Coordinates of C-alpha atoms in Angstrom, one line a residue:
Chain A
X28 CA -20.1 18.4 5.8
X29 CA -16.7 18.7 4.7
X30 CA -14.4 21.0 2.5
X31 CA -12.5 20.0 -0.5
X32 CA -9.4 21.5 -2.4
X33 CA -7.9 20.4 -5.8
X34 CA -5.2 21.4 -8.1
X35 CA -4.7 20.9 -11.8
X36 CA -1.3 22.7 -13.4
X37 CA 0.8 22.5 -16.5
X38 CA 3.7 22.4 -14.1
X39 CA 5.0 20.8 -11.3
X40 CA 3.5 23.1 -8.5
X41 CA 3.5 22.9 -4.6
X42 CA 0.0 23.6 -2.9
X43 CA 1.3 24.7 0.0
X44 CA -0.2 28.0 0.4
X45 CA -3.9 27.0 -0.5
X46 CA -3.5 23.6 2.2
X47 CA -2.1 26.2 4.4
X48 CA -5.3 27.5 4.3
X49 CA -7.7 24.5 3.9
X50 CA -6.2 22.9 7.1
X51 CA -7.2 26.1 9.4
X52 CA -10.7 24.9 8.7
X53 CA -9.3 21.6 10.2
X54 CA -10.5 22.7 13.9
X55 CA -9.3 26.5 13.4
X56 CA -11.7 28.4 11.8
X57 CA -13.6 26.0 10.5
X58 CA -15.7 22.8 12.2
X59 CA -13.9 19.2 10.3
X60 CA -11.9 18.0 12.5
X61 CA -12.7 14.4 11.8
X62 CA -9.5 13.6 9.7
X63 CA -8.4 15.0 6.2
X64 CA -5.7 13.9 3.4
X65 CA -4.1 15.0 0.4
X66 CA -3.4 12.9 -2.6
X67 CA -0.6 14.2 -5.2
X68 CA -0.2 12.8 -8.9
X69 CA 3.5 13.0 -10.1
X70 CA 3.2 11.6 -13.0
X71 CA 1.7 8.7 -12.8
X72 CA 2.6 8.1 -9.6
X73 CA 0.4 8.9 -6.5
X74 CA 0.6 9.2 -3.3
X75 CA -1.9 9.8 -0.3
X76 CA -1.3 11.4 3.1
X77 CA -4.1 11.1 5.6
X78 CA -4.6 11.6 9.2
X79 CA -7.9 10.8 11.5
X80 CA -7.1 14.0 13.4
X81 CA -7.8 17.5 12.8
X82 CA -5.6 18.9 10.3
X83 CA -5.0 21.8 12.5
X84 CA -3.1 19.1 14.7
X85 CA -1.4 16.9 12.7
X86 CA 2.1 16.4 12.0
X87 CA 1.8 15.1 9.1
X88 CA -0.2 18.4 7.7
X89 CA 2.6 20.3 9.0
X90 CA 5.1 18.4 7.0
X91 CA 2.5 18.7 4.4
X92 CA 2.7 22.5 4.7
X93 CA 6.3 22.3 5.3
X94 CA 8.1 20.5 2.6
X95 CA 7.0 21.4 -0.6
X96 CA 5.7 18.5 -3.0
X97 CA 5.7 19.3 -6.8
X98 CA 2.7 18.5 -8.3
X99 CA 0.5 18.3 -11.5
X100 CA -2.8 17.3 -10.0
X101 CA -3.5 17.4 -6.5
X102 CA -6.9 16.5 -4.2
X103 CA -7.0 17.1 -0.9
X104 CA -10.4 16.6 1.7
X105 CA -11.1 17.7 5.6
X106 CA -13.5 16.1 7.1
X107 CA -16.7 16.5 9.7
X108 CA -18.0 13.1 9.8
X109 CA -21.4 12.4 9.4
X110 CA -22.1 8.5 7.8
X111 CA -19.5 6.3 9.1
X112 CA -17.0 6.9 12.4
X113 CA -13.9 9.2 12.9
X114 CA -11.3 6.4 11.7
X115 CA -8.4 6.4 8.8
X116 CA -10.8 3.8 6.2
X117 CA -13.2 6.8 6.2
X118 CA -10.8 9.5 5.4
X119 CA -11.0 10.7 2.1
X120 CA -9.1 11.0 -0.6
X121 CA -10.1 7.7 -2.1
X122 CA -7.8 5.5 -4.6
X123 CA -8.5 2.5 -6.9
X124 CA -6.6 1.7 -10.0
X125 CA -8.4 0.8 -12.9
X126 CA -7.2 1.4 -16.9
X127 CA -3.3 1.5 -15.3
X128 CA -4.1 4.5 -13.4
X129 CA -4.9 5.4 -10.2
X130 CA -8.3 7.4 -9.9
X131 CA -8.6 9.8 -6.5
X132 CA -11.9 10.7 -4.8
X133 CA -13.1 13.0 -2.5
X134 CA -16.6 14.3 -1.4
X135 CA -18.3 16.4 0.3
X136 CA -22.1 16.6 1.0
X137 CA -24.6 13.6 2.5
X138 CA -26.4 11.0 0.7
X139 CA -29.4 9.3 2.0
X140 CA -31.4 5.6 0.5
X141 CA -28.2 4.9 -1.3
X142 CA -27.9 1.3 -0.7
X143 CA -30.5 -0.3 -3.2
X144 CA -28.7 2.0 -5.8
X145 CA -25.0 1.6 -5.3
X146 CA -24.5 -2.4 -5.4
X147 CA -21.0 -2.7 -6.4
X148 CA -18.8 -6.2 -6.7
X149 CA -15.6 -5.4 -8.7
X150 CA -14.8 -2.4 -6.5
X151 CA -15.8 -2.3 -2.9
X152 CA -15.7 0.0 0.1
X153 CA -13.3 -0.7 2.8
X154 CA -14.8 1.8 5.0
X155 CA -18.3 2.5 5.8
X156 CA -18.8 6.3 4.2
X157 CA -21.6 6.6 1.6
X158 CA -18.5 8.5 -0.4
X159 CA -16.5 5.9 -0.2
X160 CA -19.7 3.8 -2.0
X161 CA -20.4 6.1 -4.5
X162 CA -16.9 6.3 -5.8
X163 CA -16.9 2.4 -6.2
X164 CA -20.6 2.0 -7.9
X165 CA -19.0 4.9 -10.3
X166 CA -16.2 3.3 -11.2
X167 CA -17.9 -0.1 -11.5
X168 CA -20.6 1.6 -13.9
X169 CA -17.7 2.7 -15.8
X170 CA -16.2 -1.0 -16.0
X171 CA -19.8 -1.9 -17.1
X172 CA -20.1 0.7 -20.1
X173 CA -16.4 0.7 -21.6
X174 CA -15.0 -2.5 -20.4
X175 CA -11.5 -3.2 -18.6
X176 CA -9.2 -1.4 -21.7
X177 CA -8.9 1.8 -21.3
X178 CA -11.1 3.6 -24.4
X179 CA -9.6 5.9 -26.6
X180 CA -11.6 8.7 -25.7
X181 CA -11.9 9.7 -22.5
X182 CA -13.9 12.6 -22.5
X183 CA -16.6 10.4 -23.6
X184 CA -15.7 8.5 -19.9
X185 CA -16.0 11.9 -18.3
X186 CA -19.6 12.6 -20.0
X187 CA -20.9 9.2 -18.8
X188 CA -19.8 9.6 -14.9
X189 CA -21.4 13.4 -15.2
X190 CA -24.5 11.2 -16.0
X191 CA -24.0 9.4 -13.0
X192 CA -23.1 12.2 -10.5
X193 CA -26.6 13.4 -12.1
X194 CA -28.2 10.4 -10.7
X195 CA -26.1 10.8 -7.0
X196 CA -27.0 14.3 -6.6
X197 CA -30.8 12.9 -6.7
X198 CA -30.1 11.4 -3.3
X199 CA -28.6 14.5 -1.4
X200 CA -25.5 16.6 -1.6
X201 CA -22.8 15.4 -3.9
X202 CA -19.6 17.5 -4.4
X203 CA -17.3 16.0 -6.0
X204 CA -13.2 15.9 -7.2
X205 CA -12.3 13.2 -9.2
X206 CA -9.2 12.3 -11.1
X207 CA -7.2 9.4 -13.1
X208 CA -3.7 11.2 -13.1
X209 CA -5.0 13.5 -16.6
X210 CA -8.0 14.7 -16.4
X211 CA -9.7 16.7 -13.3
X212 CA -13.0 16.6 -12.9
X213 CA -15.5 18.8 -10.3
X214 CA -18.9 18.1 -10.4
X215 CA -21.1 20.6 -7.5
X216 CA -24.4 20.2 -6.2
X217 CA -24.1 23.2 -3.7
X218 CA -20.5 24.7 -2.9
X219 CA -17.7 24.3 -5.5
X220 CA -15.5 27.3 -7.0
X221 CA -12.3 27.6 -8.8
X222 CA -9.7 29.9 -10.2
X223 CA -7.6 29.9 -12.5
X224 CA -3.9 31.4 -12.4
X225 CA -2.0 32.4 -14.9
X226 CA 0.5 35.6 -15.8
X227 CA 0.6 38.4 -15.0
X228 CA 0.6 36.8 -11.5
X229 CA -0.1 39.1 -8.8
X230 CA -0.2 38.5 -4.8
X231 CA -3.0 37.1 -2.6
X232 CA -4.2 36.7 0.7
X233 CA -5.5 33.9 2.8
X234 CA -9.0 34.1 4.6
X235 CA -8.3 31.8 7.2
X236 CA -4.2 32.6 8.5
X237 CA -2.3 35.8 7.6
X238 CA -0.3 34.1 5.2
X239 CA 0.2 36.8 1.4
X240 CA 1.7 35.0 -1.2
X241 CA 3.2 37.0 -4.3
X242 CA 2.9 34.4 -6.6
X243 CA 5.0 36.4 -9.5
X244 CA 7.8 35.1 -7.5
X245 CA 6.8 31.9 -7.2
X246 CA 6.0 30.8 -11.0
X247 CA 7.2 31.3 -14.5
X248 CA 5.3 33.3 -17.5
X249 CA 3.8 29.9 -18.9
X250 CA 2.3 28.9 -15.9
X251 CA -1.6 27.6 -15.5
X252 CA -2.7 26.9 -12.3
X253 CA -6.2 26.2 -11.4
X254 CA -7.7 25.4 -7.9
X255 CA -10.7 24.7 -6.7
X256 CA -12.5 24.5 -3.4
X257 CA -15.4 24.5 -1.3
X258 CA -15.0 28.2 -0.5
X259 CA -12.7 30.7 -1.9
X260 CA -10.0 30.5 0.2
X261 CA -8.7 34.3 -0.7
X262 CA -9.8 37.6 -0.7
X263 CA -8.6 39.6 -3.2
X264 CA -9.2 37.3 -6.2
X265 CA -12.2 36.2 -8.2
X266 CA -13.3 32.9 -7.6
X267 CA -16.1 31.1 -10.3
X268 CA -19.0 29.7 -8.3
X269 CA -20.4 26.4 -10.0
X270 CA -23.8 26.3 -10.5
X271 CA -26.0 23.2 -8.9
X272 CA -25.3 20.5 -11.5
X273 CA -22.9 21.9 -13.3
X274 CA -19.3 19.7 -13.6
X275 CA -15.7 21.0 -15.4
X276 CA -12.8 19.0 -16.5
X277 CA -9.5 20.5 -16.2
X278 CA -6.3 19.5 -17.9
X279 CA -3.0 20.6 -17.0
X280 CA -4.8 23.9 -15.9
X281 CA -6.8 24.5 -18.5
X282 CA -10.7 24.3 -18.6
X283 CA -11.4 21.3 -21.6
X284 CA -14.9 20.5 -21.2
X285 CA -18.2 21.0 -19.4
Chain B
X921 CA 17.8 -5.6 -5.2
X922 CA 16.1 -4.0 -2.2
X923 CA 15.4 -4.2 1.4
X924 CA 12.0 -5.3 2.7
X925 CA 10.4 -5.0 6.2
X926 CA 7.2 -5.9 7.5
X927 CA 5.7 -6.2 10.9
X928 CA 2.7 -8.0 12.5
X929 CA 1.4 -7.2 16.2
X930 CA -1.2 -8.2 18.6
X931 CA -1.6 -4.7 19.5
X932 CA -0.6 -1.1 17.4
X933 CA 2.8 -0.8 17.5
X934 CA 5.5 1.7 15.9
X935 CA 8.3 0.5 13.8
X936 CA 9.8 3.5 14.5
X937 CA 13.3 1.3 15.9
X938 CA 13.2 -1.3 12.5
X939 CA 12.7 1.6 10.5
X940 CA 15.3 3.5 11.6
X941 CA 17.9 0.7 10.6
X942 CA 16.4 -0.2 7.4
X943 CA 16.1 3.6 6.1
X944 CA 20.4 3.6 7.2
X945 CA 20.6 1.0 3.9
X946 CA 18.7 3.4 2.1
X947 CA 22.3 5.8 1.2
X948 CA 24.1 5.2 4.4
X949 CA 25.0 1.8 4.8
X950 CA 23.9 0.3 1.8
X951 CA 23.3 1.0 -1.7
X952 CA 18.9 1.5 -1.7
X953 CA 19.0 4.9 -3.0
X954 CA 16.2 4.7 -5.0
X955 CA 13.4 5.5 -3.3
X956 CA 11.4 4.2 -0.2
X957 CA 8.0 3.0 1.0
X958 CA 6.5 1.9 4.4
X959 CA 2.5 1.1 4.5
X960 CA 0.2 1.3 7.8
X961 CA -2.4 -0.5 8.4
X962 CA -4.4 0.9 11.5
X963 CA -7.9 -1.0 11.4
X964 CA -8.9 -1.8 8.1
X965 CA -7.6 1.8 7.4
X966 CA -4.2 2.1 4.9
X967 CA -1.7 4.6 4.5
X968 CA 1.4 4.7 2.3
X969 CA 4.8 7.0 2.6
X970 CA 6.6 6.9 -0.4
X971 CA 9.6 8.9 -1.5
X972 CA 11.5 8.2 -5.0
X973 CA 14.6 10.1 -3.1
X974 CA 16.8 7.9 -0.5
X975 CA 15.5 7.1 2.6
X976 CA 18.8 8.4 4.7
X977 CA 17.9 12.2 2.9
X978 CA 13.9 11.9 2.9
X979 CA 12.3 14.8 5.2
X980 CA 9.2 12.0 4.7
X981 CA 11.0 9.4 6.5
X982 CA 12.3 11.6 9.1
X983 CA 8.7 12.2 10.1
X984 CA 8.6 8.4 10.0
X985 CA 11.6 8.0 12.1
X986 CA 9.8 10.8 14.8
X987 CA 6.4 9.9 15.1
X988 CA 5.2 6.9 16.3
X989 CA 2.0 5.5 13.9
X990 CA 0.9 2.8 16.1
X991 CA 0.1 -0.2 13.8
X992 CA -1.3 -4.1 13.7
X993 CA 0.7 -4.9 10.2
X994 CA 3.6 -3.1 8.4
X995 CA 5.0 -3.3 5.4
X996 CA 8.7 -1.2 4.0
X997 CA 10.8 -1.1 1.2
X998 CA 13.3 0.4 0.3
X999 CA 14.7 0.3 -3.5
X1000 CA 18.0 -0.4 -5.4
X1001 CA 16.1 0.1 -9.1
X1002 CA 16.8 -3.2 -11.6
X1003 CA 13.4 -3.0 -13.5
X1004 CA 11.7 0.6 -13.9
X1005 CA 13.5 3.9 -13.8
X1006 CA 13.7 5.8 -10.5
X1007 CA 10.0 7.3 -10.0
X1008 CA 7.4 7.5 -7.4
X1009 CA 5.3 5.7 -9.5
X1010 CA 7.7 2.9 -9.6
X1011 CA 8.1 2.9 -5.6
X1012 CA 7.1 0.0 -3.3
X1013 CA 4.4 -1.2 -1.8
X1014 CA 2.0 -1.7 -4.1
X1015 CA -1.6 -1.3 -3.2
X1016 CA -4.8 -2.6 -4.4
X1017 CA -8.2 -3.4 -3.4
X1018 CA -9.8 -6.4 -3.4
X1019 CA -12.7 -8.2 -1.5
X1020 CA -13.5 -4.7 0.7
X1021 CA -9.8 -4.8 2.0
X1022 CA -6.2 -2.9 1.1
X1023 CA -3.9 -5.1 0.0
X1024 CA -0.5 -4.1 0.1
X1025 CA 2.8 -5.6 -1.8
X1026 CA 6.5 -5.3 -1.8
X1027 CA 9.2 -7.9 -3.9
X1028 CA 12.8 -7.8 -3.6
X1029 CA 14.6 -9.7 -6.2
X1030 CA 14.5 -9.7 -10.0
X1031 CA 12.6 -12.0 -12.8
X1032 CA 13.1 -12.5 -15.8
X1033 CA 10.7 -13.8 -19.0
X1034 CA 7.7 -13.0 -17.1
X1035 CA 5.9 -10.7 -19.9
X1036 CA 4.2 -14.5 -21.2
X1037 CA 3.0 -15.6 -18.0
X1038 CA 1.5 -12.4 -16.3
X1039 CA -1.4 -11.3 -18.7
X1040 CA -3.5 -9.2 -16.9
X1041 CA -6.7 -7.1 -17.4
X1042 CA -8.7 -6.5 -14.1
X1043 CA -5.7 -5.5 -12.2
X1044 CA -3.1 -3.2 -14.5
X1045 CA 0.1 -2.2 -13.4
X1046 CA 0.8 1.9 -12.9
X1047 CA 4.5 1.9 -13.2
X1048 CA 6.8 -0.4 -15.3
X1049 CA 8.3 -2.6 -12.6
X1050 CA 8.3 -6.5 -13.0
X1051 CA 7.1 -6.7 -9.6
X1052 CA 4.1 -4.2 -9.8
X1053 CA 3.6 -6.8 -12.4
X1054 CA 4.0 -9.6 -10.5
X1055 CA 1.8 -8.6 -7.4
X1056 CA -1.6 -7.7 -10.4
X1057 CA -1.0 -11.1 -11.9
X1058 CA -1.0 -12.8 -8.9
X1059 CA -4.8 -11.1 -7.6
X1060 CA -5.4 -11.6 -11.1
X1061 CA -5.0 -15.1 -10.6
X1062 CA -6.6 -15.0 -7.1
X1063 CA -10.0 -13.1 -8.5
X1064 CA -10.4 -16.2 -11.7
X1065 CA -9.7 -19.0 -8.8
X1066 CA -12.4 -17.4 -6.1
X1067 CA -14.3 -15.0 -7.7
X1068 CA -15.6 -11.6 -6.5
X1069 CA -16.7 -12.0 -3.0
X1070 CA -14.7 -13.2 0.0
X1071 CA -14.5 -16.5 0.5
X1072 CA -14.9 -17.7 4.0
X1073 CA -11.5 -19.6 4.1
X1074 CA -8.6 -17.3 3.8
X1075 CA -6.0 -19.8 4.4
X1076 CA -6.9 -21.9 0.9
X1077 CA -6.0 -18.2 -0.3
X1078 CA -2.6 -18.0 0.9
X1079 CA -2.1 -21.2 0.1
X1080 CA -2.9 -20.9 -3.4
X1081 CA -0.8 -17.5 -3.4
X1082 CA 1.8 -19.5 -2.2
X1083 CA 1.2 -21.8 -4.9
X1084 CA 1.6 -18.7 -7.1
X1085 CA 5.1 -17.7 -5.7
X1086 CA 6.3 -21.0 -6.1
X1087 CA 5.6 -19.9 -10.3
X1088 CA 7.2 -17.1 -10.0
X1089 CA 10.4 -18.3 -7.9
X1090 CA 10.8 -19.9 -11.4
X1091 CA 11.5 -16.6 -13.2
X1092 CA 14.2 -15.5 -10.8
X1093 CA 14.4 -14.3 -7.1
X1094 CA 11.2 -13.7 -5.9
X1095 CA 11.2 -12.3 -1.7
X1096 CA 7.8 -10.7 -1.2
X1097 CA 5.8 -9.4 1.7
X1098 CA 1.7 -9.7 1.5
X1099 CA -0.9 -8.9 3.8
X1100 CA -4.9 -8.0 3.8
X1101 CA -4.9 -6.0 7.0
X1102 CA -5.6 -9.4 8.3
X1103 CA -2.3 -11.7 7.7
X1104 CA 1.3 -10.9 7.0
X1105 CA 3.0 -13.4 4.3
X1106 CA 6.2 -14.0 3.7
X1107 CA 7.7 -15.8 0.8
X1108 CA 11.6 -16.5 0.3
X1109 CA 13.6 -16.8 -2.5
X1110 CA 16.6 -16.3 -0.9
X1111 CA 17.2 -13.3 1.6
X1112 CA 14.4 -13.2 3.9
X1113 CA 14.6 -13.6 7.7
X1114 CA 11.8 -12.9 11.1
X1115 CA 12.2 -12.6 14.6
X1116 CA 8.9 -13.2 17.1
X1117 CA 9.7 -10.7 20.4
X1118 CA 7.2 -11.5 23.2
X1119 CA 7.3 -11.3 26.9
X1120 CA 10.2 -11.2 28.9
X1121 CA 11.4 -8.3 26.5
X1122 CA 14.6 -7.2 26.7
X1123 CA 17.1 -5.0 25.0
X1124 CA 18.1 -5.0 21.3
X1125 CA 20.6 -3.4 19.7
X1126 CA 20.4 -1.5 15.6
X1127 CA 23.4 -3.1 13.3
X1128 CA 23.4 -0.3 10.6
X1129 CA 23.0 3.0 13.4
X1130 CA 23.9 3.3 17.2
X1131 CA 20.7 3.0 18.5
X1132 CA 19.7 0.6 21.6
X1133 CA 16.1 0.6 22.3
X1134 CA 15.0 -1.6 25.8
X1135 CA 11.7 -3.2 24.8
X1136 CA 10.2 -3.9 28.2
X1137 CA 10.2 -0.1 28.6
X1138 CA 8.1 0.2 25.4
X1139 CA 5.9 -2.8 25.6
X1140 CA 3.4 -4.7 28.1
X1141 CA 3.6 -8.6 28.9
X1142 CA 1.3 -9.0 26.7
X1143 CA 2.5 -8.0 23.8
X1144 CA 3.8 -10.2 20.7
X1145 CA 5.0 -8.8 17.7
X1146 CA 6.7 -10.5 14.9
X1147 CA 9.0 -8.5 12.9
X1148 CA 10.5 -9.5 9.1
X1149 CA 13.0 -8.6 7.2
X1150 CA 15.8 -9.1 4.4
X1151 CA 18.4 -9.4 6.8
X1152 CA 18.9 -9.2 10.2
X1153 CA 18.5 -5.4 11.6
X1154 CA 19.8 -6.4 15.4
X1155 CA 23.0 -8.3 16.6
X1156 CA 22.0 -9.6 19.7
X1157 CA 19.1 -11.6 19.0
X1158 CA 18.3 -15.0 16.9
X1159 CA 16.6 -14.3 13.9
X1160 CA 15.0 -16.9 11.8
X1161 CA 16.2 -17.5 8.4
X1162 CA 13.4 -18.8 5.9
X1163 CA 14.5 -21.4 2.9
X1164 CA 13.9 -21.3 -0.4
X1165 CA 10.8 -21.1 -1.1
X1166 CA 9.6 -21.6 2.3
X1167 CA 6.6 -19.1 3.2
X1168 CA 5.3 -18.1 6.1
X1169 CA 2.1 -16.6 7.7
X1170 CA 1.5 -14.5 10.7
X1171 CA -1.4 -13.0 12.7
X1172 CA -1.7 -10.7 15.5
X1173 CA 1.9 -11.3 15.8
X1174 CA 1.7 -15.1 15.5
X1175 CA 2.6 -17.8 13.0
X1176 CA -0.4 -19.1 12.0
X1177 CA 0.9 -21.1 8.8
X1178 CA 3.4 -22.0 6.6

């Protein structure tokens, strides 16, 4: 298994305090220590930093924690390996572009008798993770029902690769972030929750390091912040379980559709 | 215009010494204050650093400059915008998938009247640069000649790339580092030069920062790595300077064609 953290905000906003917490369960207080990474849309613009150590380790998680990037959407992933070795072409996040934008994956769960299902041609793995699969037989069912233009209406996109994740979660365990650079999307089969910030903003407290952040000082009154992760990772907020099945699309924040 | 850097070794090396001169021109000495990108390949594995700040001020490329990612192929760039405002989205190399593999793009030089010639549908450019452009046209191109699977001869690929540049060397300068994962190429226009260091090593000294590194300390007599760039970044060896529109390609270190 695995744990996963994403961001959607109206604002440029650093993730620093909830990766500050994710990592920990990098080898700390938690068991995946078989790599992680973090992706972070600025605009359109994306970029990935991965590691195929424990993020409890890395140096590049504590630059990550360290310096902090300004984000709209954000998906980050740690990682205990079970299909396909401890190596950087199985570390989640996943990229491809497709419509002009870059889409980001991550998973977290197991899938079993995949391969008659998931035979992909325009997008293939480059790793050997049944995540990494799933993500391209996704996107190449998307190629398949709207073609190479990006449609006009992407919620109808977002509907038909809910259908799909319906179909995954048939074969095991499939949590799942996905974006295109817009939209957010979480679809749970087990352990998803989110919250969503906004003012009054009021202070909170890691589970996994004594870190407190008052987040009144960190953010203006317009602010919308939504994260979501595997487990809450504070104590002193309320966190919205998912139900098995049950997806949400975010947008700059907000919750748009389910 | 920009810098470009790219390596290919037998065995993982760092770039850690190249780098360090080349992220000098990036605000120090020269004008490449427009962001930065160097791209790993470990295995089959990818990872990109970008920054859209200058390399010589990026807290990213001084984790770049300090720790060592041991690497088969390397590619850098760093960015004096022409085409394309200053963004991360806009910020070299360019990544895509194709055939089960990353590959991975960076252009120095301009062109002009291009919008005719590169249509494109099954590989879209993110940002607004002519040479994101450039490097989807040209898999474009690649997919239509060989179709979706991997053919077994790689070289008649690089050759018809190279057949490609040639095209685009018609719109204006066109430098550009390539690679798979598998094989480095290098295409001149007009500033592009490589140096092949193997057994007996000896020392070599940075033009653009007062560093000396000895290589037979860092390095075993095995060893052969092949190093490229836009100019030379020692003064005390030969490098090789390409013609126009001469291209070369190298493997595990080795020129393998050209």
């Amino acid at each position: 298994m695995c744990e996963l953290l994403a961001m959607s905000a109206n604002v440029p906003t650093d993730i620093v305090f909830s990766f500050t917490g994710l990592a920990e369960r990098g080898g700390v207080t938690g068991p995946h220590v078989d790599g992680w990474g973090i992706s972070f849309y600025e605009g359109k613009g994306n970029r990935t930093f991965k590691d195929a150590c424990p993020s409890s380790e890395s140096h590049i998680a504590e630059l990550i924690k360290s310096y902090p990037i300004k984000s709209e959407i954000v998906i980050s992933h740690i990682r205990q390996a079970n299909r396909g070795c401890v190596s950087l072409v199985n570390t989640h996040p996943f990229s491809r572009e497709l419509w002009g934008r870059y889409w980001t994956y991550a998973h977290n769960g197991q899938l079993t008798g995949y391969l008659d299902k998931f035979k992909v041609s325009r997008f293939q793995p480059v790793g050997y993770t049944d995540s990494e699969l799933a993500f391209c037989w996704i996107l190449e069912s998307v190629v398949k029902q709207f073609g190479e233009q990006e449609p006009d209406d992407l919620n109808a996109v977002f509907d038909y690769i809910a259908g799909l994740a319906d179909e995954i979660r048939q074969l095991g365990v499939f949590n799942m972030l996905l974006s295109n650079g817009v939209d957010l999307m979480a679809y749970c089969t087990n352990n998803l929750c989110h919250i969503t910030r906004r003012a009054p903003f009021g202070k909170a407290t890691l589970i996994d390091t004594d870190v407190v952040i008052d987040f009144s000082k960190e953010t203006t009154p317009n602010d919308v912040v939504t994260v979501i992760a595997t487990r809450p990772l504070t104590n002193n907020e309320n966190w919205v379980v998912l139900n098995p099945g049950e997806w949400k699309l975010f947008r700059k924040g907000e919750l748009i559709r389910s």
